[in-house]
Each structure stands twice: as structure tokens, then as C-alpha cells.
XYZ file of C-alpha atoms in Angstrom:
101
model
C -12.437 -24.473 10.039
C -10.704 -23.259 6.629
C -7.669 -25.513 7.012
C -7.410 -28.644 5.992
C -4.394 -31.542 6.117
C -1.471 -30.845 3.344
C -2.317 -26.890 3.125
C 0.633 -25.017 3.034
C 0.188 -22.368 6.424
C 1.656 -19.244 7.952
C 2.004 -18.657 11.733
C 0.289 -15.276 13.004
C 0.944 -14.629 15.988
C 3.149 -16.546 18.874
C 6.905 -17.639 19.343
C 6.605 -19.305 15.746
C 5.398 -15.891 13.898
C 6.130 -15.790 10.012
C 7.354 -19.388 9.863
C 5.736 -21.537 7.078
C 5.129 -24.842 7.280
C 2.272 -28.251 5.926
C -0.322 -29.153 7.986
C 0.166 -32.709 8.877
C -3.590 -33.401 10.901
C -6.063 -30.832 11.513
C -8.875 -31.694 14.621
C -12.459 -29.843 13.483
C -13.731 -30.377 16.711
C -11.371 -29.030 18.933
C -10.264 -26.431 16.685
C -6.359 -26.925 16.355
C -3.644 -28.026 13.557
C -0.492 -29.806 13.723
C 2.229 -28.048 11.565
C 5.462 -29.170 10.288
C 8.438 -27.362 11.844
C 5.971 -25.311 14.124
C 5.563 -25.002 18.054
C 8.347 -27.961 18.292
C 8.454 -29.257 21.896
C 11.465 -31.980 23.186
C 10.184 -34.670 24.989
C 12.413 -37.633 27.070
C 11.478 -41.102 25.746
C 12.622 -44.176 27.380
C 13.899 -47.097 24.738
C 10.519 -49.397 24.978
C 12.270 -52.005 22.607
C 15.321 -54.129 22.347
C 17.820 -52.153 20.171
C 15.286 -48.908 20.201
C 17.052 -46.041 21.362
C 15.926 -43.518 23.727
C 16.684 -39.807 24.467
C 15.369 -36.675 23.603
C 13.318 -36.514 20.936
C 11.658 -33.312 19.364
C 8.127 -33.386 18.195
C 5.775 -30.742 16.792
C 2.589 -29.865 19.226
C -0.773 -29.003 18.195
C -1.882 -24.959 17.648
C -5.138 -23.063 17.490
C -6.449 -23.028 13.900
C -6.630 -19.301 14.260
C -3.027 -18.408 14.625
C -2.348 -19.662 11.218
C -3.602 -18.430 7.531
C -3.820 -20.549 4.546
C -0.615 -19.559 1.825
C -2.418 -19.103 -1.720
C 0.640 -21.647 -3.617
C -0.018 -19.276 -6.629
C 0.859 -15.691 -5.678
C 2.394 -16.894 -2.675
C 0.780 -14.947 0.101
C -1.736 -16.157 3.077
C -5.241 -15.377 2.288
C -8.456 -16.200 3.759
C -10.105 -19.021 1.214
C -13.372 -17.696 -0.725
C -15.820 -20.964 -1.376
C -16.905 -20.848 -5.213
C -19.557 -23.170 -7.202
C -17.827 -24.737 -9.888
C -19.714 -27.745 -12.036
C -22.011 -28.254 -9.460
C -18.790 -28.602 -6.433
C -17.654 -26.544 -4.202
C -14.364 -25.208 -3.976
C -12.209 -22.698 -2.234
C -10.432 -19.801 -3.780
C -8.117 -17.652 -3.184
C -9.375 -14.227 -2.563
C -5.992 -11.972 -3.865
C -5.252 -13.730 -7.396
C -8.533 -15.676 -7.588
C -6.844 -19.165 -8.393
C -8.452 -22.316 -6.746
C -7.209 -23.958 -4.456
């Protein structure tokens, strides 16, 4: 998986498509990211506390790792990270501008 937590991500495809958002966790193993902003359910929550309060209360819902493409934050556009050699580490670039990222 290319993604990783605090990469800045575009939605592909779904009822979210073009919206931008951060990645907040990203799960490896079953393959899916939660976004910020992105595939926002609402959810009825009981108070469980004295003086907590209950309601509705909107929270964002894990996606596929697929529908989304890393945003390159120096030209600004999603790319598919290239994985360079540099001083013996490895790190991703961008493939459109070539920056690291």
C-alpha cells in the first residue's frame, strides 16, 4: 500500500469523488484508509457519562486504499509515488515534477 498516515489524498471514484482530504490511520492488512472529511457516516450515541451529551454524531468511515491517489504537495496533483535510493534510504517521489515526498 502507497499511502501512508498524514498524506494529503484525492477520492477516485464513489459518492466522495474529487474531494481532498489527510489520512488520519491507514490498515496495511486489510487494505483501507480513514480520511478526513471523506465517506462521513452519522451515528446515534447514547450519553455514557454524567454531563456527556448524546445525539447524533458524524464520524468519518474507513475506504479502500484504491479509491484514493496520493496529492504530490508540490505541483499539486495526485500521482502514483515512484520509490528512489537516496544516501543509502529509500524514498518515494513524485512521478510528474520529480520532488520527494
Amino acid at each position: 500500500m502507497n499511502i501512508k498516515t498524514n498524506d494529503t489524498v484525492v477520492v477516485l471514484s464513489g459518492r466522495d469523488k474529487g474531494k481532498q482530504g489527510k489520512v488520519i490511520s491507514a490498515d496495511p492488512k486489510g487494505g483501507k484508509v480513514l480520511v478526513e472529511g471523506v465517506n462521513v457516516a452519522k451515528r446515534h450515541q447514547k450519553p455514557r457519562k454524567q454531563g456527556e451529551e448524546g445525539g447524533i454524531i458524524k464520524k468519518e468511515t474507513p475506504i479502500y486504499a484504491s479509491k484514493v491517489m496520493r496529492v504530490c504537495p508540490k505541483c499539486d496533483k495526485p500521482t502514483r509515488p515512484a520509490h528512489k535510493f537516496e544516501g543509502g534510504e529509500k524514498v518515494r517521489v513524485c512521478k510528474k515534477c520529480g520532488a520527494a515526498i
